CSV table of C-alpha atoms in Angstrom, one decimal:
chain,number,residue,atom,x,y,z
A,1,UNK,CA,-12.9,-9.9,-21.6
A,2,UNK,CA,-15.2,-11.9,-23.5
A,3,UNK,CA,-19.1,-12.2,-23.1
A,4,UNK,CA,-19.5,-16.2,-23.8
A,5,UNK,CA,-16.3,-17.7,-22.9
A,6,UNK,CA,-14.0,-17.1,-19.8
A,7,UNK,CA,-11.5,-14.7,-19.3
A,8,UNK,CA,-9.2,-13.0,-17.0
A,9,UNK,CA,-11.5,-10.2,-15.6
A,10,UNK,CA,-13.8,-12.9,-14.8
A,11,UNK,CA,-11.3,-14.8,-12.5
A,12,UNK,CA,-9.9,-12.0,-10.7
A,13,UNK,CA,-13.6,-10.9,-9.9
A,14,UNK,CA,-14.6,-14.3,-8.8
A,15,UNK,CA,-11.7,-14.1,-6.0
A,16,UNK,CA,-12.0,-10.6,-5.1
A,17,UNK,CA,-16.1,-11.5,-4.2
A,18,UNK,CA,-15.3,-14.9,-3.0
A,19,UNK,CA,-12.8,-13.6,-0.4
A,20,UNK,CA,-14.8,-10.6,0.6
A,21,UNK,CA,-18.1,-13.5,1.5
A,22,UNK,CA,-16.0,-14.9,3.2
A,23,UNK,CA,-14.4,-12.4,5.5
A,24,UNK,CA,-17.9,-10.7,6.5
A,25,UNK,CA,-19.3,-13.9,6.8
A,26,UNK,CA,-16.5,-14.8,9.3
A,27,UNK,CA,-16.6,-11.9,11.0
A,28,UNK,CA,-20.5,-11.5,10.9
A,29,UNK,CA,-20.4,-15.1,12.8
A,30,UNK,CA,-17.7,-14.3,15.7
A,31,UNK,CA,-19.5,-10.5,16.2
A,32,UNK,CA,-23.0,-11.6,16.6
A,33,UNK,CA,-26.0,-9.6,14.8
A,34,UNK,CA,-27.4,-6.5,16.3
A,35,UNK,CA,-28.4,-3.2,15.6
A,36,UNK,CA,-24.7,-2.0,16.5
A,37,UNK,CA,-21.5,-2.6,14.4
A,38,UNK,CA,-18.2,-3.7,14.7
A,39,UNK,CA,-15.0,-3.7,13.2
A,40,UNK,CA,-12.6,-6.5,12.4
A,41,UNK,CA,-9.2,-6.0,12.2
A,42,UNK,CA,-7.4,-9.2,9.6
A,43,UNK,CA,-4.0,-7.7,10.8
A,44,UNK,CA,-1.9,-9.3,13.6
A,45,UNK,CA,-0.8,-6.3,15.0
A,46,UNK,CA,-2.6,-3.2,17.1
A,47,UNK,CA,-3.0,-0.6,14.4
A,48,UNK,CA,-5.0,2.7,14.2
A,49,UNK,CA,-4.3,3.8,10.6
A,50,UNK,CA,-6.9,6.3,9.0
A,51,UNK,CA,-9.8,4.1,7.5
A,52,UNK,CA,-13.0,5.1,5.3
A,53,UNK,CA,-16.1,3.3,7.0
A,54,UNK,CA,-19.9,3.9,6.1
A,55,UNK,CA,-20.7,7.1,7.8
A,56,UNK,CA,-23.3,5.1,9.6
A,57,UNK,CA,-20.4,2.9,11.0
A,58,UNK,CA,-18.5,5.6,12.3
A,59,UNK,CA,-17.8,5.2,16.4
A,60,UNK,CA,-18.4,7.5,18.7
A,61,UNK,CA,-15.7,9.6,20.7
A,62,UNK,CA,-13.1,8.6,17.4
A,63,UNK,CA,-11.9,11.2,15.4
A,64,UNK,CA,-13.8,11.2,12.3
A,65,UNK,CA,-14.6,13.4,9.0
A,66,UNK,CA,-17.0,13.2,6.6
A,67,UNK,CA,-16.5,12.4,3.1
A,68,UNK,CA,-18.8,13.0,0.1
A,69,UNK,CA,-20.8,9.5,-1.0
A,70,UNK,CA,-22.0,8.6,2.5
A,71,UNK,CA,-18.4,7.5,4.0
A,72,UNK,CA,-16.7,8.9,6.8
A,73,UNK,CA,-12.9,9.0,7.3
A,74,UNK,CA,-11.8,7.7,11.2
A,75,UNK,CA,-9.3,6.7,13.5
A,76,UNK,CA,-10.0,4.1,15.6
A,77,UNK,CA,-7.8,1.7,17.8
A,78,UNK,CA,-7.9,-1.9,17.1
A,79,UNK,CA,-6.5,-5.0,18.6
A,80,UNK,CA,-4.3,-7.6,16.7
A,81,UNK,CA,-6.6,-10.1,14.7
A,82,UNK,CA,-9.9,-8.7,16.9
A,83,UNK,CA,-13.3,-7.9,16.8
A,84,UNK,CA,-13.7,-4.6,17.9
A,85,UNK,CA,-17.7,-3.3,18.5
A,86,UNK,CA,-18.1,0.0,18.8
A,87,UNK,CA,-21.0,2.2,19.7
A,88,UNK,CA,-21.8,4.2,17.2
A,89,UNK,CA,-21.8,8.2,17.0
A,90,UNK,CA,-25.0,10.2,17.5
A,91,UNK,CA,-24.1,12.7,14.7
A,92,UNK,CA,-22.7,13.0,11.7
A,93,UNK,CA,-19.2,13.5,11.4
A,94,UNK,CA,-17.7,17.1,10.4
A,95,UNK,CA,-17.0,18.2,6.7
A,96,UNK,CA,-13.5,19.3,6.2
A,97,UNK,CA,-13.9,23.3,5.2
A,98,UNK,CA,-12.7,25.0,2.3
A,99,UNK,CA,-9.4,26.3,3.0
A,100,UNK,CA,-6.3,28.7,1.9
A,101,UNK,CA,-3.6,26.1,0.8
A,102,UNK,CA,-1.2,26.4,3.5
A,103,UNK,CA,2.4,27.7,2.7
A,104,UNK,CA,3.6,24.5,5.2
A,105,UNK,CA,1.6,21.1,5.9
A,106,UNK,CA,2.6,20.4,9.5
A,107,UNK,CA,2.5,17.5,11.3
A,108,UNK,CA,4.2,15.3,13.9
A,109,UNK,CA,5.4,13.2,11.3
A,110,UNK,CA,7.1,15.7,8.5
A,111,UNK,CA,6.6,18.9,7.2
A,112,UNK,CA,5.6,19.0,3.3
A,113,UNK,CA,5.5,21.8,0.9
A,114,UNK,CA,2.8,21.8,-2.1
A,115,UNK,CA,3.8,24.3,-5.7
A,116,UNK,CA,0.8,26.6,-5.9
A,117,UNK,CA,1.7,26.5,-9.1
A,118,UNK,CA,2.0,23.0,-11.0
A,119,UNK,CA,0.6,21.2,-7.3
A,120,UNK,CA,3.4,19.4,-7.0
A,121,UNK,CA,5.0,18.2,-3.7
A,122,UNK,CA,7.9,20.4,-3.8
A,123,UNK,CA,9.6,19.8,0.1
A,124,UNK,CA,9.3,17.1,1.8
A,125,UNK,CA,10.8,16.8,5.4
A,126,UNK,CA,10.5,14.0,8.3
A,127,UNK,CA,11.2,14.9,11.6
A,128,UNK,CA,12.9,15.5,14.0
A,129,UNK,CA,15.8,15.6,11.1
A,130,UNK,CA,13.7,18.2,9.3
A,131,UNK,CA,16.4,16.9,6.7
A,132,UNK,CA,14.9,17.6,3.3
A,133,UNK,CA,14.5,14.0,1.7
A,134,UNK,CA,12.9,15.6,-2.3
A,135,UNK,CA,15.6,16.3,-5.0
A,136,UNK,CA,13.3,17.9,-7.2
A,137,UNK,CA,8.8,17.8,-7.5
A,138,UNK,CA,7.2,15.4,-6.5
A,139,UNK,CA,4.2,13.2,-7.4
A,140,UNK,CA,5.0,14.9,-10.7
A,141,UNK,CA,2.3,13.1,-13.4
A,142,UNK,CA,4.5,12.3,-17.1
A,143,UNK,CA,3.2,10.5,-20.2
A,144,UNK,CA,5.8,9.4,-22.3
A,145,UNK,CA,6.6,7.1,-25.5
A,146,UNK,CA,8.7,4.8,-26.3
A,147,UNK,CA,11.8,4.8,-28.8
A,148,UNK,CA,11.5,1.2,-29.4
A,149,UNK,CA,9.6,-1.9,-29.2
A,150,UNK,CA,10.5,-4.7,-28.4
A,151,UNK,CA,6.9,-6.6,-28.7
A,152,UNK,CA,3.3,-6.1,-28.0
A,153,UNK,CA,2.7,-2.9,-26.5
A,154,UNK,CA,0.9,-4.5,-23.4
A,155,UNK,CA,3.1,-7.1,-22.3
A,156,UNK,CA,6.7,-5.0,-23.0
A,157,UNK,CA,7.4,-1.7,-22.1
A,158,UNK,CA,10.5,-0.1,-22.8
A,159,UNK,CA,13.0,1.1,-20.0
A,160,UNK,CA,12.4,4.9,-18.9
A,161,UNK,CA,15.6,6.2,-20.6
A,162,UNK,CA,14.2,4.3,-23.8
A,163,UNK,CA,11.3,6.9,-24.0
A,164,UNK,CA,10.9,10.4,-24.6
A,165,UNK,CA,8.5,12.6,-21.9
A,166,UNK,CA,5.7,14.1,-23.8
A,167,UNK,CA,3.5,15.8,-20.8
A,168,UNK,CA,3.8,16.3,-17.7
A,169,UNK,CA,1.6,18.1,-15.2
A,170,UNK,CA,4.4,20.8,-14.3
A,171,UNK,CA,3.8,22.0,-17.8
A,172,UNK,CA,0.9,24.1,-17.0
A,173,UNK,CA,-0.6,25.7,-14.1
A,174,UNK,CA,-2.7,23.4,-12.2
A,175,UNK,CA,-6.2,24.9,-10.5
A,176,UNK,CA,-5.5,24.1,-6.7
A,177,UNK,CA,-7.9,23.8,-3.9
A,178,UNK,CA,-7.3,22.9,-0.5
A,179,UNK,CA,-10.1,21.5,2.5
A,180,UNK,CA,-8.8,21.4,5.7
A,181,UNK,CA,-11.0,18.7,8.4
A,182,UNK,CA,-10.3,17.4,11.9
A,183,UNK,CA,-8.0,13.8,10.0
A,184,UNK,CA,-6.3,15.3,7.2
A,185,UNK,CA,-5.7,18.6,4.9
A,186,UNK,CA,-6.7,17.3,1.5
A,187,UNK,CA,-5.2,19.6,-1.8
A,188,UNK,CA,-6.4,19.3,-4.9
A,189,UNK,CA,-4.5,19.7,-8.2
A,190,UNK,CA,-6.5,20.0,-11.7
A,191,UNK,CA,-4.3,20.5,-14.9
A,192,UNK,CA,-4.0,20.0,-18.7
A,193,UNK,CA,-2.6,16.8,-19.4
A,194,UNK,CA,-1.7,14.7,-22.4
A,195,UNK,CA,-3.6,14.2,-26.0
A,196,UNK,CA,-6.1,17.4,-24.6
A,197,UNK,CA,-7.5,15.5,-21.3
A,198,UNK,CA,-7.8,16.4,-18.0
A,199,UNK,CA,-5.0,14.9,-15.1
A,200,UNK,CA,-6.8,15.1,-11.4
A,201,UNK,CA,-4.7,14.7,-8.2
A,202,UNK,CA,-5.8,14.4,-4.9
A,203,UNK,CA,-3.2,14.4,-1.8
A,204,UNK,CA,-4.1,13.7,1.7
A,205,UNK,CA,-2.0,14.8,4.9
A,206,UNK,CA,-3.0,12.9,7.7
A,207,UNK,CA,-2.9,14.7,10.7
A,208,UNK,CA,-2.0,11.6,13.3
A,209,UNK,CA,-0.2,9.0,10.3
A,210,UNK,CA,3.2,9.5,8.3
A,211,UNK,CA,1.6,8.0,5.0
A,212,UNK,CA,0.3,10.9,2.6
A,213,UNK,CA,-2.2,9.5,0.3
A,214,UNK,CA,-2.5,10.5,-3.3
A,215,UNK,CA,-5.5,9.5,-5.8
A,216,UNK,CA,-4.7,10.2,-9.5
A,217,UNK,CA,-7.3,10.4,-12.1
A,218,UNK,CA,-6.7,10.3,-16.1
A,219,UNK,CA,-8.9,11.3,-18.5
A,220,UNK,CA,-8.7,9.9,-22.0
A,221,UNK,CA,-5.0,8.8,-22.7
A,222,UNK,CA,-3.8,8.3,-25.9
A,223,UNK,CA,-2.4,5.2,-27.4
A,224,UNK,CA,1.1,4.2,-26.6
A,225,UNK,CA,1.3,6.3,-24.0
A,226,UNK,CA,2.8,5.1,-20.5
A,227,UNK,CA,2.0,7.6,-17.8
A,228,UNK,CA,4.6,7.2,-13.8
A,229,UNK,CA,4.5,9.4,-11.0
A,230,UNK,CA,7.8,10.7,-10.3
A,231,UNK,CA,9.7,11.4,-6.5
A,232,UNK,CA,13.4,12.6,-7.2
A,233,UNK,CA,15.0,12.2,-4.1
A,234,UNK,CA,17.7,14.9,-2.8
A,235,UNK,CA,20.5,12.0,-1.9
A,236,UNK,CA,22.1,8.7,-3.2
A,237,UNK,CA,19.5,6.2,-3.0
A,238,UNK,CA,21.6,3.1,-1.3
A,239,UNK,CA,19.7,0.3,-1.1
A,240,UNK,CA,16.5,-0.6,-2.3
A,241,UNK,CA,13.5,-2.9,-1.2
A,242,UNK,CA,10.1,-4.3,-2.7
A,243,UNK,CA,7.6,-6.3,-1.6
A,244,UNK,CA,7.4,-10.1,-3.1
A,245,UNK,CA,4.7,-12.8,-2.1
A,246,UNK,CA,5.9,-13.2,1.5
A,247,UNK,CA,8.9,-10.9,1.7
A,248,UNK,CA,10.9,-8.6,-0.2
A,249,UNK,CA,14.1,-8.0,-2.5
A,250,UNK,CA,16.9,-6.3,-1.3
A,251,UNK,CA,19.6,-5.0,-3.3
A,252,UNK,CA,22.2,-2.0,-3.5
A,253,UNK,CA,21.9,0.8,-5.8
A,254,UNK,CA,24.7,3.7,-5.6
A,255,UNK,CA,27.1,1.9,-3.8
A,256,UNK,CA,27.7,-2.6,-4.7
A,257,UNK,CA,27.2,-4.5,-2.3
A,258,UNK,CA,27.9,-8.0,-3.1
A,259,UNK,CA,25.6,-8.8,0.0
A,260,UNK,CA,22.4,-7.4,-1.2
A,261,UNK,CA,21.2,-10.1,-4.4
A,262,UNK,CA,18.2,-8.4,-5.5
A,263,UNK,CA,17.3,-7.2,-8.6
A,264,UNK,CA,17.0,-3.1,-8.9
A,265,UNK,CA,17.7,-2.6,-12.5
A,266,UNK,CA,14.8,-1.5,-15.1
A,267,UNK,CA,11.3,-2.1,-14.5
A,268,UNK,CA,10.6,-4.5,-11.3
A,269,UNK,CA,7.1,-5.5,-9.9
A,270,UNK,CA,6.2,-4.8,-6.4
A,271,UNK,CA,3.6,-6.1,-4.5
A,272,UNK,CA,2.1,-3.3,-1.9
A,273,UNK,CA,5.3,-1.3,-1.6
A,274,UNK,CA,8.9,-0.4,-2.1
A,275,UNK,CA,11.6,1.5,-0.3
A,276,UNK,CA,14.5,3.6,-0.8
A,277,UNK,CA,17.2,3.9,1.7
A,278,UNK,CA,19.3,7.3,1.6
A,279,UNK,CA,22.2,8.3,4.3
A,280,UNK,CA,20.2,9.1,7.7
A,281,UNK,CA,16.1,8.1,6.3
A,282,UNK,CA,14.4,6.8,3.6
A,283,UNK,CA,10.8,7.1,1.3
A,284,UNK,CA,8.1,3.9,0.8
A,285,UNK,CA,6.2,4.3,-2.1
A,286,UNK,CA,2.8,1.7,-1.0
A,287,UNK,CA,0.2,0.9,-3.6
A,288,UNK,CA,-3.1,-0.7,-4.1
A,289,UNK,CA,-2.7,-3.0,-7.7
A,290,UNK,CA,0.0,-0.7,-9.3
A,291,UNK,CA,2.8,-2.8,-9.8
A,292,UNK,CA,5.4,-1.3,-11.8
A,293,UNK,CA,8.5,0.6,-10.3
A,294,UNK,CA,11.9,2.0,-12.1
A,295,UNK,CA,14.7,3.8,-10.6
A,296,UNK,CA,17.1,6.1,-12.5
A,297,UNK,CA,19.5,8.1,-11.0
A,298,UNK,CA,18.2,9.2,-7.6
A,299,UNK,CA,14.6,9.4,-9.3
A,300,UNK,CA,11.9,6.6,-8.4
A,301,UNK,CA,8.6,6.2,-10.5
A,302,UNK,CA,5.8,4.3,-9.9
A,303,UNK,CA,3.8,3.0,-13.0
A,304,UNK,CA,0.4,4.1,-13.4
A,305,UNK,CA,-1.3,3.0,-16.9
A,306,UNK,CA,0.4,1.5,-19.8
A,307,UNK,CA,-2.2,2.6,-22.4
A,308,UNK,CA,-2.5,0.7,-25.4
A,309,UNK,CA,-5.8,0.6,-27.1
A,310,UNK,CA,-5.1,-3.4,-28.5
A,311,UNK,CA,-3.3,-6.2,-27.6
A,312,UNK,CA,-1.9,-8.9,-29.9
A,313,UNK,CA,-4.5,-7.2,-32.4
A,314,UNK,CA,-7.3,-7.2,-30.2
A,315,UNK,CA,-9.8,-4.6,-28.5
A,316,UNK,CA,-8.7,-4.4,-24.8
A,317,UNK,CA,-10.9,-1.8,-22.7
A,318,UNK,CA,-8.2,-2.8,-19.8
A,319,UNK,CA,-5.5,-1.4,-21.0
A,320,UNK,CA,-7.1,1.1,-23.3
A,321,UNK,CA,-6.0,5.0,-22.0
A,322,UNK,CA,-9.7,6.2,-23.1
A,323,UNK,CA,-12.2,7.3,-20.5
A,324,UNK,CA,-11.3,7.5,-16.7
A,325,UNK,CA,-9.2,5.7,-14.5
A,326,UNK,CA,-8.5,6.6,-11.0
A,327,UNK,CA,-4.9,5.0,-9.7
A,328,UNK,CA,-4.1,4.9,-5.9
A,329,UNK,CA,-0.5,5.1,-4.5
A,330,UNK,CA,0.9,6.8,-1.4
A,331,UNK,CA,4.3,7.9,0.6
A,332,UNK,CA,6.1,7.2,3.8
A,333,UNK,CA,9.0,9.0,4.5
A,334,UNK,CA,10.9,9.0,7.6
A,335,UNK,CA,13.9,9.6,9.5
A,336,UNK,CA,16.6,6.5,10.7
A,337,UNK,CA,16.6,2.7,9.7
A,338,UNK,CA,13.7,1.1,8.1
A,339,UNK,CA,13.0,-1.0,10.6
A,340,UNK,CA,11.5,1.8,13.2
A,341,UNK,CA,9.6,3.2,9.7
A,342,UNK,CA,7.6,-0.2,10.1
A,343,UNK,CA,6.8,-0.2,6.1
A,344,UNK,CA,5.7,-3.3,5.3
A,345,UNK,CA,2.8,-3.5,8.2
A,346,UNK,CA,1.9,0.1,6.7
A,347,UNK,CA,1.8,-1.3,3.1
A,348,UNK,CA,-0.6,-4.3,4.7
A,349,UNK,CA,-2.6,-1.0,6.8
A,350,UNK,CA,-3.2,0.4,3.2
A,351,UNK,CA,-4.3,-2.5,1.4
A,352,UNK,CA,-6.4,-4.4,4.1
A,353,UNK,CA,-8.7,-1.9,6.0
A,354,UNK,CA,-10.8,-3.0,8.5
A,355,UNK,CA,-14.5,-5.1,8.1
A,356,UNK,CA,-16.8,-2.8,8.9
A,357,UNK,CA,-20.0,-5.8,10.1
A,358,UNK,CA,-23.5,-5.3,12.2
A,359,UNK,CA,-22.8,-7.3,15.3
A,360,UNK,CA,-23.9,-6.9,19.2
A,361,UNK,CA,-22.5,-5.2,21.8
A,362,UNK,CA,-19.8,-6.7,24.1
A,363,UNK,CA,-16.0,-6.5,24.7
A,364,UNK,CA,-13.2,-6.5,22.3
A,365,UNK,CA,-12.0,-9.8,21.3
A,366,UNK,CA,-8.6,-10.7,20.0
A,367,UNK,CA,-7.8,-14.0,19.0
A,368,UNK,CA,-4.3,-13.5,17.7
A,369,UNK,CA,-1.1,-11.8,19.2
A,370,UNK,CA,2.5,-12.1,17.7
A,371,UNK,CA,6.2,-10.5,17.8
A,372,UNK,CA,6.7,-7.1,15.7
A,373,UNK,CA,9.3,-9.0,12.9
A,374,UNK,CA,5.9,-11.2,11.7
A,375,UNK,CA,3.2,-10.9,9.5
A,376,UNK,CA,0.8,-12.9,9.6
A,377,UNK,CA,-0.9,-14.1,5.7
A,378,UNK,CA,-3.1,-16.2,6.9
A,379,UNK,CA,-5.3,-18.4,9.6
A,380,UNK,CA,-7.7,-21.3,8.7
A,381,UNK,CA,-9.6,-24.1,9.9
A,382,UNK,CA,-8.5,-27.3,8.3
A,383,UNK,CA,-10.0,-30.2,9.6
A,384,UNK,CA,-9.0,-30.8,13.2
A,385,UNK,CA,-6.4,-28.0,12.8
A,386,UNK,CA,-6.1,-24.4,13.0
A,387,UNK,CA,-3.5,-23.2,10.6
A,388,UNK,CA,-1.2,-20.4,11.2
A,389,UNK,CA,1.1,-19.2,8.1
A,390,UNK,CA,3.6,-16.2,9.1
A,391,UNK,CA,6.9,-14.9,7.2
A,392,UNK,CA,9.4,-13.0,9.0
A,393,UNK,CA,8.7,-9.3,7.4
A,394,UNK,CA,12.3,-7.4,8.3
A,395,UNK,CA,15.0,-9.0,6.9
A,396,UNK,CA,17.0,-10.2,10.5
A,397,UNK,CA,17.3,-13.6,12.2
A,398,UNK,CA,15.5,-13.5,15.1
A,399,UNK,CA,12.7,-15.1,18.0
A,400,UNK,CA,9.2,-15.1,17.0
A,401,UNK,CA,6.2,-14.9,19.4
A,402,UNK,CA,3.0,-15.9,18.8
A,403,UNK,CA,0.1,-16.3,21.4
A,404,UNK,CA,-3.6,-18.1,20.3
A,405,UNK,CA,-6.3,-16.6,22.1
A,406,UNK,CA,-8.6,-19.2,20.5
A,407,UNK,CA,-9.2,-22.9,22.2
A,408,UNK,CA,-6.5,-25.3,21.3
A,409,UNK,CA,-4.1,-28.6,22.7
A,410,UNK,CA,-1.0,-27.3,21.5
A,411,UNK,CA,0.9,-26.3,18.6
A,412,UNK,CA,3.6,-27.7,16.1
A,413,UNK,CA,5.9,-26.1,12.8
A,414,UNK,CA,5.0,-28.5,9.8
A,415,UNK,CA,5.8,-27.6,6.2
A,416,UNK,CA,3.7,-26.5,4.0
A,417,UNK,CA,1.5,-29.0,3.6
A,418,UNK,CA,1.1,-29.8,7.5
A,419,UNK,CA,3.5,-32.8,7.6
A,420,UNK,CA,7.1,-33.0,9.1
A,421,UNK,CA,5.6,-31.5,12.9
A,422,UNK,CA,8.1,-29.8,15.4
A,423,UNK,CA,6.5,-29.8,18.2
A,424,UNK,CA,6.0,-26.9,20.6
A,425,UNK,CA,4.2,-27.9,23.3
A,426,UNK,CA,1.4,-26.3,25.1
A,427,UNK,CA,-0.1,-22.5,24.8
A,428,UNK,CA,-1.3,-20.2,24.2
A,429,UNK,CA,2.3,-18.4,24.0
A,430,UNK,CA,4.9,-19.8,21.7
A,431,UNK,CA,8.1,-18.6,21.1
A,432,UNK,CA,10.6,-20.2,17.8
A,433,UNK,CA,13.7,-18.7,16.0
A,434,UNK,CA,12.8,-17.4,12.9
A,435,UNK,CA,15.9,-16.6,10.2
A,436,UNK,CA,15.3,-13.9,7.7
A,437,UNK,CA,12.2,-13.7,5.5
A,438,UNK,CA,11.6,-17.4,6.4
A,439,UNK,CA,8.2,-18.6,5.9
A,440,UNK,CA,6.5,-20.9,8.8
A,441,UNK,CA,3.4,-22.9,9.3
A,442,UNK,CA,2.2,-23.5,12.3
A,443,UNK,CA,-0.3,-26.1,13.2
């Protein structure tokens, strides 16, 4: 950061605004304005993930909870790339209620098991298997330091088995609460935590969705301190994916596998999510901004804060472990292959909510439909074009479908850059072979 010259906080803030304009701005223009509201849904498929809206946004005849600071948690059904008015609820929705802390968290999805203890996630359970998938706590907080170093602090972190665990928030009891509302039971875990502060953790069980939400908060850090969540799993982890810029890596872990290329050694970055496969399931860790993973043994962690007060001799308030930073991370487990568990359209879910924009009443409008093996990154004017840019999100060859709801001639595959066309033909359905992870524009 730097007052009178540019730096990096300004550039990632720049973005982040820019591409927030734009998206109410677009949807703004397709909803209309009005005293009602709408929802648009970025994502090309149907989804009806748990979302945080305004309280004032939240729709009527959804199921819905009040949260504190004037937001509501909801569940609402919404189209592939739509616009989606709603009419909004006459009353508030219900506060969640004080509650005992349940011996069991059941739901369809799994059954999960919280320490009353430490408040660690001590069973967790997807069904039908009812299989146990932890080896050990989970969502266990530890600050550790390193042995070595190998240069600056903030740039290189040494491997896990490098550094020595200092704290952990299974070393004293936690204070525990528990609220239980109409979307989710939420527990609350307060303990002692490294250097004299203060570790918060808040976990969410969503009554109708597998993912379990957890929001930790740090309080003061010290220096050369890195801080992970753990999740020992009870079996041999086999393979192992991670989200990359348009796909993922995929590589073996207990057992080689010549097949499998990727890297799953030391510490890897993972954009939105990772996965673990074991014999008959699996666990996704998702994540908003925390890129950092390591596996040892059977044990995943996922990186929190790397605290380090300077870097390359300078004041860095980024990096620096004093005052409070809240870090945002979540699970998936499930039973089967990883295919049904849908985790990289859940990872998407959890990082691009819905637009919550003031628009006039009408129908539901979806302008984009494609095949479950597709994401969709992105769709743009550019000049007399409208430009479609989709990966292949499972790993298998396969047929892609994609139909335009939006007014068009007809449609080609180009490369990157819009050149090379493949025509084909008229729409608005569409239907291509797609090999694995492969990335295609379409014009």
């Amino acid at each position: 950061e730097n007052e009178s010259s540019w730096d990096a906080r300004d550039r990632l803030e720049a973005v982040q605004t820019i591409a927030s304009e734009i998206t109410q701005q677009a949807a703004q223009a397709m909803a209309g304005a009005s005293g009602g509201a709408a929802l648009y849904n970025p994502l090309n498929w149907k989804r009806s993930d748990p979302v945080v809206l305004p309280a004032e946004m939240a729709p009527a005849g959804a199921t819905a909870e009040a949260l504190p600071g004037g937001k509501a948690l909801c569940r609402v059904e919404l189209g592939p790339v739509s616009i989606t008015p709603l009419k909004r609820a006459t009353s508030a929705p219900a506060m969640a209620q004080p509650c005992a802390l349940p011996e069991r968290i059941e739901t369809e999805f799994y059954t999960a098991i919280i320490d009353g203890q430490t408040g660690a996630l001590i069973s967790l359970m997807p069904k039908p298997s009812g299989r146990e998938l932890l080896g050990g706590a989970g969502n266990v907080v530890v600050a550790e330091r390193s042995h070595v170093q190998g240069g600056d602090p903030g740039d290189f972190v040494a491997f896990r088995p490098q550094r020595s665990r200092v704290a952990s928030t299974s070393d004293s009891a936690a204070t525990i609460t528990a609220m239980c509302g109409p979307m989710a039971i939420a527990v609350m875990a307060e303990s002692p935590f490294a250097g004299g502060g203060v570790c918060r953790r808040n976990m969410r069980f969503y009554r109708e969705s597998p993912r379990i939400d957890f929001e930790t908060t740090l309080n003061d850090i010290p220096d050369l301190t890195v801080v992970v969540a753990e999740f020992p799993m009870e079996r041999d982890i086999l393979e192992v994916r991670r989200g990359i810029p348009f796909g993922f890596s995929h590589g073996a872990w207990a057992r080689p596998n010549p097949e499998l290329h990727g890297w799953t050694k030391d510490i890897v970055p993972a954009v939105r999510w990772s996965h673990y496969s074991v014999e008959g399931g699996g666990l996704a860790i998702l994540d908003q901004g925390l890129s950092g993973r390591e596996l040892n043994g059977r044990t995943p962690v996922i990186y929190l804060l790397n605290a380090s007060d300077k870097y390359y001799g300078y004041p860095n308030s980024w990096l620096s472990g004093r005052g409070e930073h809240t870090l945002r991370y979540a699970v998936v487990a499930h039973d089967g292959d990883w295919r049904a568990a849908r985790i990289p359209q859940m990872a998407w879910e959890y990082n691009s909510p819905p637009v919550a924009v003031h628009a006039a009443a009408g129908d539901a409008r979806s302008f984009l439909e494609t095949s479950d093996n597709v994401i969709v990154e992105s769709m743009r004017r550019d000049g007399g074009f409208l430009e479609v840019r989709l990966a292949e999100c499972l790993g298998y060859s396969g047929t892609a479908q994609v139909r335009l709801h939006l007014p068009h001639e007809e449609a080609a595959i180009t490369n990157l850059v819009g050149a090379d066309a493949k025509p084909l033909g008229g729409g608005p359905a569409y239907e291509f072979p797609v090999r694995p992870q492969q990335i295609v524009t379409l014009r």
